[in-house]
PDB file of C-alpha atoms in Angstrom:
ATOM      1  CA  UNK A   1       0.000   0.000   0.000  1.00 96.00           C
ATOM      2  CA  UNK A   2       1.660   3.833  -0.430  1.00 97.00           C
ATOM      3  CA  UNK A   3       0.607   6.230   1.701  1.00 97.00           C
ATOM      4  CA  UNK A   4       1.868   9.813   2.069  1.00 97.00           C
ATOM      5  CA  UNK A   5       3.151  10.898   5.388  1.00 97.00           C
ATOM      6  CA  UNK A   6       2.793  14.524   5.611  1.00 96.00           C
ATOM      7  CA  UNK A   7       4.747  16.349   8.490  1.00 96.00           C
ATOM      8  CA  UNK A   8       3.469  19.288  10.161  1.00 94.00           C
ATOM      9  CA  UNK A   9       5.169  21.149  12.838  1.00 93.00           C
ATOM     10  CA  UNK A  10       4.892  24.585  14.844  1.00 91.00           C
ATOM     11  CA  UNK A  11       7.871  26.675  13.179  1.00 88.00           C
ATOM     12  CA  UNK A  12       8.106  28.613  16.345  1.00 89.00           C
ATOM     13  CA  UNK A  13       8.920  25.193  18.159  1.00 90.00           C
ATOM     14  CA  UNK A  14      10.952  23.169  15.811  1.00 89.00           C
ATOM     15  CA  UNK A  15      14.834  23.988  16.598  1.00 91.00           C
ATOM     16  CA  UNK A  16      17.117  26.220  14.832  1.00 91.00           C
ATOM     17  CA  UNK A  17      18.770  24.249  12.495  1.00 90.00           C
ATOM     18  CA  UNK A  18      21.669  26.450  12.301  1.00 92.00           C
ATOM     19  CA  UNK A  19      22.333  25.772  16.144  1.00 95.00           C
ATOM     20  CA  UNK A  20      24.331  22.807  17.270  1.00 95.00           C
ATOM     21  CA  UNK A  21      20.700  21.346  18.899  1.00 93.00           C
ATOM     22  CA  UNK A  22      19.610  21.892  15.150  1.00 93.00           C
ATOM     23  CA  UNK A  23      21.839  19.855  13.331  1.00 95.00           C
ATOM     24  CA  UNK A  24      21.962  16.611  15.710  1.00 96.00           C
ATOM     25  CA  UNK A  25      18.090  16.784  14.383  1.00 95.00           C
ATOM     26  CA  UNK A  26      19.009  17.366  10.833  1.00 95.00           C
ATOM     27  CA  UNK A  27      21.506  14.373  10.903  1.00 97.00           C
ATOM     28  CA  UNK A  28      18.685  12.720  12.757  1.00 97.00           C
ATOM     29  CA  UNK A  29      16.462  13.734   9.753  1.00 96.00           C
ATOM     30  CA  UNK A  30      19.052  12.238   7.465  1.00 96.00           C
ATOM     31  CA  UNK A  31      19.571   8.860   9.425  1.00 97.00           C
ATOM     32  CA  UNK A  32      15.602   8.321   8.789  1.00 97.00           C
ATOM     33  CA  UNK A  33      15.476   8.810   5.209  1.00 97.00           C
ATOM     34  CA  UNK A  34      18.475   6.395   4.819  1.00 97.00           C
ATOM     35  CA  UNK A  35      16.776   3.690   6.619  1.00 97.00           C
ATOM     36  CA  UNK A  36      13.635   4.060   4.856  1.00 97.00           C
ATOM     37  CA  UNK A  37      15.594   3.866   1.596  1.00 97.00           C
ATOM     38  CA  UNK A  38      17.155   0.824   2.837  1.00 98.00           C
ATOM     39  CA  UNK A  39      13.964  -1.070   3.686  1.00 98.00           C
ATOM     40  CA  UNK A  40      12.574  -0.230   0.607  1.00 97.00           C
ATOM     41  CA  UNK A  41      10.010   1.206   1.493  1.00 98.00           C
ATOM     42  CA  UNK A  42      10.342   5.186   0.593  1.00 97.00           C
ATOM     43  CA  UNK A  43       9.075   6.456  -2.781  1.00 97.00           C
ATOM     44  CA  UNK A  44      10.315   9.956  -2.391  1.00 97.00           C
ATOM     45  CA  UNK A  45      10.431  12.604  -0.049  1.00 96.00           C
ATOM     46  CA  UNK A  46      10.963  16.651   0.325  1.00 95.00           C
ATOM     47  CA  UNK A  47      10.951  19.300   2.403  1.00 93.00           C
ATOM     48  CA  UNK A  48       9.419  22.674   1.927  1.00 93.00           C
ATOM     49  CA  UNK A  49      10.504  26.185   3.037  1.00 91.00           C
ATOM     50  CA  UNK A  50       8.430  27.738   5.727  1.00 87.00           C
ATOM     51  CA  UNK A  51       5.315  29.175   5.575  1.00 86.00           C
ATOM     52  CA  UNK A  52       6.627  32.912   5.122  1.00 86.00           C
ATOM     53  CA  UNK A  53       7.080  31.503   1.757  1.00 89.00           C
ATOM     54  CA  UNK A  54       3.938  30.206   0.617  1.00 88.00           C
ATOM     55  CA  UNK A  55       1.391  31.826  -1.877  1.00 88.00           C
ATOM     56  CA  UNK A  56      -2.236  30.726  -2.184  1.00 85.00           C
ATOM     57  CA  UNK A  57      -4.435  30.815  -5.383  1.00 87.00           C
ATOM     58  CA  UNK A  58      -7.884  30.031  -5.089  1.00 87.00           C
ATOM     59  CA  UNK A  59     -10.487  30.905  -8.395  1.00 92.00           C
ATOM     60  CA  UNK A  60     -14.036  32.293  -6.999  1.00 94.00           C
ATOM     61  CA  UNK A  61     -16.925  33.204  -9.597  1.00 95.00           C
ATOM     62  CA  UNK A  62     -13.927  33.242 -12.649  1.00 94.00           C
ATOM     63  CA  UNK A  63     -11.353  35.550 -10.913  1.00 94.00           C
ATOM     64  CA  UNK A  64      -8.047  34.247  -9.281  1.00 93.00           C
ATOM     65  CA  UNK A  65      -7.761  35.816  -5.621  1.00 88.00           C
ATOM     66  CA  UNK A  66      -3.454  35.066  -4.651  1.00 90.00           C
ATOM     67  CA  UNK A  67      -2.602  35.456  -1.106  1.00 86.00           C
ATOM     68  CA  UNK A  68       0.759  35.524   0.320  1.00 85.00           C
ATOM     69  CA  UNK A  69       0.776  32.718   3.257  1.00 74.00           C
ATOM     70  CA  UNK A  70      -0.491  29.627   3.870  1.00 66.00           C
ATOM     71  CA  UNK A  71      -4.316  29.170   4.124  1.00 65.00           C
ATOM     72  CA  UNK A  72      -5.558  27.780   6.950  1.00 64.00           C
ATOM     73  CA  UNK A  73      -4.583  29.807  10.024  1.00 65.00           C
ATOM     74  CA  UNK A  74      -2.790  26.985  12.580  1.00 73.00           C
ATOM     75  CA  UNK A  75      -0.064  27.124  14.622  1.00 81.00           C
ATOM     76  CA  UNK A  76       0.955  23.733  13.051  1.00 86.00           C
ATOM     77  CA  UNK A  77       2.235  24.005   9.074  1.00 88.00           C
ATOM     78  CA  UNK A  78       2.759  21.529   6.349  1.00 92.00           C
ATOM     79  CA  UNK A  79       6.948  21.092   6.281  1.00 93.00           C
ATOM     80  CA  UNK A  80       7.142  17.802   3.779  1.00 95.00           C
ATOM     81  CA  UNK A  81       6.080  14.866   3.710  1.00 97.00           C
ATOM     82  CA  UNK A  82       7.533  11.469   2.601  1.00 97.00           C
ATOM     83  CA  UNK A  83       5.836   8.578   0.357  1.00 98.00           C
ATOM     84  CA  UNK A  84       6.559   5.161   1.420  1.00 98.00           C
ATOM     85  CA  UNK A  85       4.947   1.723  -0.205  1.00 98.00           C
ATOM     86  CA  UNK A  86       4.528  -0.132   2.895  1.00 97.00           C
ATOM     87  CA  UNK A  87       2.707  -3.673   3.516  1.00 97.00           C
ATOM     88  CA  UNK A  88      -0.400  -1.904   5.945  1.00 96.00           C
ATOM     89  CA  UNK A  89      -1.152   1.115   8.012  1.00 96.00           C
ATOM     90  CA  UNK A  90       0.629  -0.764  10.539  1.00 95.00           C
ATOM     91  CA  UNK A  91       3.710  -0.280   8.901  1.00 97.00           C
ATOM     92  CA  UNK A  92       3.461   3.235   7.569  1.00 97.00           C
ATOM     93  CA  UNK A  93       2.370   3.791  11.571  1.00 97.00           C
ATOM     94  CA  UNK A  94       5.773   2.077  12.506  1.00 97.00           C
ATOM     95  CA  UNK A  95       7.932   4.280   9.954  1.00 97.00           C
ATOM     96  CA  UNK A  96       5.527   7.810  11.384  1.00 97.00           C
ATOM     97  CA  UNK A  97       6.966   6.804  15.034  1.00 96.00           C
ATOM     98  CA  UNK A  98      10.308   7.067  13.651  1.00 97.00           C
ATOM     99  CA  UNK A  99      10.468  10.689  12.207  1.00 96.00           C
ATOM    100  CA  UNK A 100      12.418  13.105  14.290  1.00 94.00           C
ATOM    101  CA  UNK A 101       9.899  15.690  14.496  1.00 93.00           C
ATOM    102  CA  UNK A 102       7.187  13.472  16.214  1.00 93.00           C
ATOM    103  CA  UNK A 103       7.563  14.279  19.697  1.00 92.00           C
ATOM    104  CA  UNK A 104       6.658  17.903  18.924  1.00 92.00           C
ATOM    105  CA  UNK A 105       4.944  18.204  15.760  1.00 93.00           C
ATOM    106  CA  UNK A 106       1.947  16.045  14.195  1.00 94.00           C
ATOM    107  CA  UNK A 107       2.663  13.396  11.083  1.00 96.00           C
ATOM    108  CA  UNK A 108      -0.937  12.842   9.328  1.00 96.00           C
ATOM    109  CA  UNK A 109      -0.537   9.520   7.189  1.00 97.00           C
ATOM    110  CA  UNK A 110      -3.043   9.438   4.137  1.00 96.00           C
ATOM    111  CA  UNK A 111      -3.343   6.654   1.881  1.00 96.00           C
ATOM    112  CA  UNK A 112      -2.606   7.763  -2.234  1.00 96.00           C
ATOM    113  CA  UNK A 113      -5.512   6.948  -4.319  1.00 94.00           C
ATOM    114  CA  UNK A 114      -5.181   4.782  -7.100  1.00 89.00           C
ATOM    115  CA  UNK A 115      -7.136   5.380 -10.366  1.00 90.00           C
ATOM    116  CA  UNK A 116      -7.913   2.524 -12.340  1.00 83.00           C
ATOM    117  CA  UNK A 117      -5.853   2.779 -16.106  1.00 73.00           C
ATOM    118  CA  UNK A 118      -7.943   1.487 -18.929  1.00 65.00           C
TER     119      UNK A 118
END
């Protein structure tokens, strides 16, 4: 089964990663990935720049309304995610216990739809 593991964090929270505490999480970051790679079991993975950097688009009645920002107003953000093929929630569960950021952020995991080719 793939699912999607998206990881969602409070930016105010998550460490500095230009401080010494910051980089023992970033090499923690970078120990995960490997072992996911190494089980198999990772599809791909990225990280995205903070929310100061996001832009919205949404189209209302045929005009296109762009908003700096993300759009819903949490404390929590979207920060990446990572797509793993994994035998059952069980497992993708298993691998979302694992990611560094757990113990202060949220990881949702969200099964990827599969369309039917014909």
């Amino acid at each position: 089964m793939k699912y999607a593991l998206l990881l969602y964090a409070d930016e105010t929270v998550q460490p500095d990663y230009t401080t010494a505490e910051g980089a023992a999480e970033m090499q923690q970051w970078f120990e995960f990935s490997q072992e996911l790679g190494a089980a198999g079991a990772m599809l791909g993975g990225e990280a995205l720049e903070g929310v100061a950097t996001a832009t919205t688009v949404q189209v209302r009645e045929g005009s296109t309304i762009t908003a700096d920002g993300p759009f819903a107003e949490t404390k929590e953000a979207l920060g990446g995610c990572y797509l793993l093929d994994v035998d059952d929630l069980d497992a993708a569960i298993k691998w979302a216990e694992k990611i560094p950021n757990v113990g202060y952020g949220t990881v949702e995991i969200r099964p990827l739809m599969v369309f039917d080719e014909e």
